mmCIF file of C-alpha atoms in Angstrom:
data_model
loop_
_atom_site.group_PDB
_atom_site.id
_atom_site.type_symbol
_atom_site.label_atom_id
_atom_site.label_comp_id
_atom_site.label_asym_id
_atom_site.label_seq_id
_atom_site.Cartn_x
_atom_site.Cartn_y
_atom_site.Cartn_z
ATOM 1 C CA UNK A 1 12.908 -7.709 20.940
ATOM 2 C CA UNK A 2 9.994 -9.677 19.508
ATOM 3 C CA UNK A 3 10.388 -13.424 19.882
ATOM 4 C CA UNK A 4 8.348 -16.476 18.923
ATOM 5 C CA UNK A 5 9.254 -19.838 20.466
ATOM 6 C CA UNK A 6 7.647 -23.040 19.217
ATOM 7 C CA UNK A 7 7.259 -26.290 21.149
ATOM 8 C CA UNK A 8 5.377 -29.558 20.885
ATOM 9 C CA UNK A 9 6.974 -31.087 17.828
ATOM 10 C CA UNK A 10 8.115 -34.682 17.724
ATOM 11 C CA UNK A 11 7.696 -38.102 16.163
ATOM 12 C CA UNK A 12 4.232 -39.571 15.734
ATOM 13 C CA UNK A 13 2.702 -42.413 13.756
ATOM 14 C CA UNK A 14 0.387 -41.770 10.853
ATOM 15 C CA UNK A 15 -3.132 -41.137 12.108
ATOM 16 C CA UNK A 16 -1.866 -39.685 15.355
ATOM 17 C CA UNK A 17 -2.076 -36.182 16.794
ATOM 18 C CA UNK A 18 0.247 -33.448 17.987
ATOM 19 C CA UNK A 19 -0.341 -30.023 19.457
ATOM 20 C CA UNK A 20 2.132 -27.280 18.681
ATOM 21 C CA UNK A 21 2.444 -24.208 20.868
ATOM 22 C CA UNK A 22 4.042 -20.863 20.160
ATOM 23 C CA UNK A 23 4.875 -18.475 22.985
ATOM 24 C CA UNK A 24 5.246 -14.858 21.935
ATOM 25 C CA UNK A 25 7.155 -12.202 23.814
ATOM 26 C CA UNK A 26 8.827 -8.851 23.394
ATOM 27 C CA UNK A 27 5.836 -6.944 22.025
ATOM 28 C CA UNK A 28 2.072 -7.019 22.020
ATOM 29 C CA UNK A 29 1.091 -9.901 19.748
ATOM 30 C CA UNK A 30 -2.515 -9.944 20.911
ATOM 31 C CA UNK A 31 -3.466 -7.325 18.301
ATOM 32 C CA UNK A 32 -1.993 -8.950 15.209
ATOM 33 C CA UNK A 33 -2.602 -11.996 13.052
ATOM 34 C CA UNK A 34 -0.610 -15.078 13.960
ATOM 35 C CA UNK A 35 -0.125 -18.306 12.105
ATOM 36 C CA UNK A 36 1.931 -21.301 11.065
ATOM 37 C CA UNK A 37 4.031 -22.192 8.052
ATOM 38 C CA UNK A 38 5.931 -25.395 7.339
ATOM 39 C CA UNK A 39 8.845 -26.540 5.231
ATOM 40 C CA UNK A 40 9.347 -30.143 4.194
ATOM 41 C CA UNK A 41 12.730 -31.464 3.065
ATOM 42 C CA UNK A 42 13.500 -30.320 -0.469
ATOM 43 C CA UNK A 43 10.368 -28.189 -0.683
ATOM 44 C CA UNK A 44 9.541 -24.521 -0.357
ATOM 45 C CA UNK A 45 8.113 -23.101 2.824
ATOM 46 C CA UNK A 46 4.296 -23.113 2.676
ATOM 47 C CA UNK A 47 1.403 -21.516 4.509
ATOM 48 C CA UNK A 48 -0.490 -23.784 6.917
ATOM 49 C CA UNK A 49 -2.923 -21.699 8.960
ATOM 50 C CA UNK A 50 -3.590 -18.230 10.349
ATOM 51 C CA UNK A 51 -5.832 -16.632 12.944
ATOM 52 C CA UNK A 52 -6.829 -12.998 13.388
ATOM 53 C CA UNK A 53 -6.073 -11.103 16.573
ATOM 54 C CA UNK A 54 -9.554 -11.687 17.995
ATOM 55 C CA UNK A 55 -9.668 -15.330 16.968
ATOM 56 C CA UNK A 56 -12.891 -14.698 15.067
ATOM 57 C CA UNK A 57 -11.444 -15.614 11.695
ATOM 58 C CA UNK A 58 -9.166 -18.450 10.640
ATOM 59 C CA UNK A 59 -7.666 -19.588 7.350
ATOM 60 C CA UNK A 60 -6.189 -22.949 6.392
ATOM 61 C CA UNK A 61 -4.263 -24.479 3.537
ATOM 62 C CA UNK A 62 -6.407 -26.945 1.598
ATOM 63 C CA UNK A 63 -4.038 -29.758 2.539
ATOM 64 C CA UNK A 64 -4.808 -29.428 6.264
ATOM 65 C CA UNK A 65 -8.468 -28.346 6.296
ATOM 66 C CA UNK A 66 -10.564 -30.550 8.536
ATOM 67 C CA UNK A 67 -7.486 -32.007 10.256
ATOM 68 C CA UNK A 68 -5.684 -29.004 11.783
ATOM 69 C CA UNK A 69 -7.131 -26.352 14.089
ATOM 70 C CA UNK A 70 -5.458 -23.064 14.957
ATOM 71 C CA UNK A 71 -6.341 -21.194 18.140
ATOM 72 C CA UNK A 72 -4.865 -18.533 20.383
ATOM 73 C CA UNK A 73 -4.876 -17.339 23.973
ATOM 74 C CA UNK A 74 -4.153 -13.601 24.052
ATOM 75 C CA UNK A 75 -3.802 -13.586 27.826
ATOM 76 C CA UNK A 76 -0.958 -16.084 27.557
ATOM 77 C CA UNK A 77 0.342 -14.583 24.281
ATOM 78 C CA UNK A 78 0.287 -18.087 22.831
ATOM 79 C CA UNK A 79 -0.968 -19.589 19.599
ATOM 80 C CA UNK A 80 -1.657 -23.299 19.111
ATOM 81 C CA UNK A 81 -1.904 -25.710 16.221
ATOM 82 C CA UNK A 82 -3.826 -28.901 16.941
ATOM 83 C CA UNK A 83 -2.905 -31.471 14.310
ATOM 84 C CA UNK A 84 -5.056 -34.592 13.974
ATOM 85 C CA UNK A 85 -5.080 -37.468 11.506
ATOM 86 C CA UNK A 86 -1.458 -36.777 10.691
ATOM 87 C CA UNK A 87 -0.008 -38.093 7.434
ATOM 88 C CA UNK A 88 3.608 -38.759 6.429
ATOM 89 C CA UNK A 89 3.342 -35.800 4.053
ATOM 90 C CA UNK A 90 2.818 -33.528 7.072
ATOM 91 C CA UNK A 91 6.441 -34.155 8.015
ATOM 92 C CA UNK A 92 8.170 -30.765 8.084
ATOM 93 C CA UNK A 93 9.657 -28.063 10.224
ATOM 94 C CA UNK A 94 6.755 -25.966 11.501
ATOM 95 C CA UNK A 95 7.258 -22.242 11.998
ATOM 96 C CA UNK A 96 5.176 -19.894 14.096
ATOM 97 C CA UNK A 97 4.543 -16.522 12.469
ATOM 98 C CA UNK A 98 3.050 -13.147 13.346
ATOM 99 C CA UNK A 99 2.251 -9.849 11.697
ATOM 100 C CA UNK A 100 0.649 -11.019 8.463
ATOM 101 C CA UNK A 101 -1.128 -13.989 6.935
ATOM 102 C CA UNK A 102 0.882 -14.849 3.811
ATOM 103 C CA UNK A 103 3.861 -12.524 4.346
ATOM 104 C CA UNK A 104 4.470 -12.497 8.098
ATOM 105 C CA UNK A 105 6.796 -10.036 9.724
ATOM 106 C CA UNK A 106 7.929 -12.269 12.575
ATOM 107 C CA UNK A 107 9.135 -15.880 12.474
ATOM 108 C CA UNK A 108 10.039 -18.435 15.091
ATOM 109 C CA UNK A 109 12.975 -20.827 14.827
ATOM 110 C CA UNK A 110 10.801 -23.825 13.997
ATOM 111 C CA UNK A 111 9.961 -27.195 15.500
ATOM 112 C CA UNK A 112 10.335 -30.547 13.754
ATOM 113 C CA UNK A 113 7.290 -32.732 13.168
ATOM 114 C CA UNK A 114 7.919 -36.217 11.815
ATOM 115 C CA UNK A 115 5.075 -38.555 10.883
ATOM 116 C CA UNK A 116 6.007 -42.180 10.335
ATOM 117 C CA UNK A 117 4.019 -44.482 8.078
#
């Protein structure tokens, strides 16, 4: 059974950094697009970033461009989200996704990121 497990969330001050990891298992994720979504309290889930299977192409939401970087290691079946210059509005549950950029097939359980002002 395909499974995505996120880690690396936590509490950080505004301006700080966090690195999220997502370990994939149960199928071959190295050949499909992977990404991240987030959901803030009282808001709809939104796209954050995505990366193609080869890592040659990435896409970001305008709100995180220049601050977040998505990457992947297909040997480890892991995708990362490096988050710098964090803002309180980045506070959300972050979900790892796979199998599509805007309509992913697979979802992780989520990891909480809280940015204090």
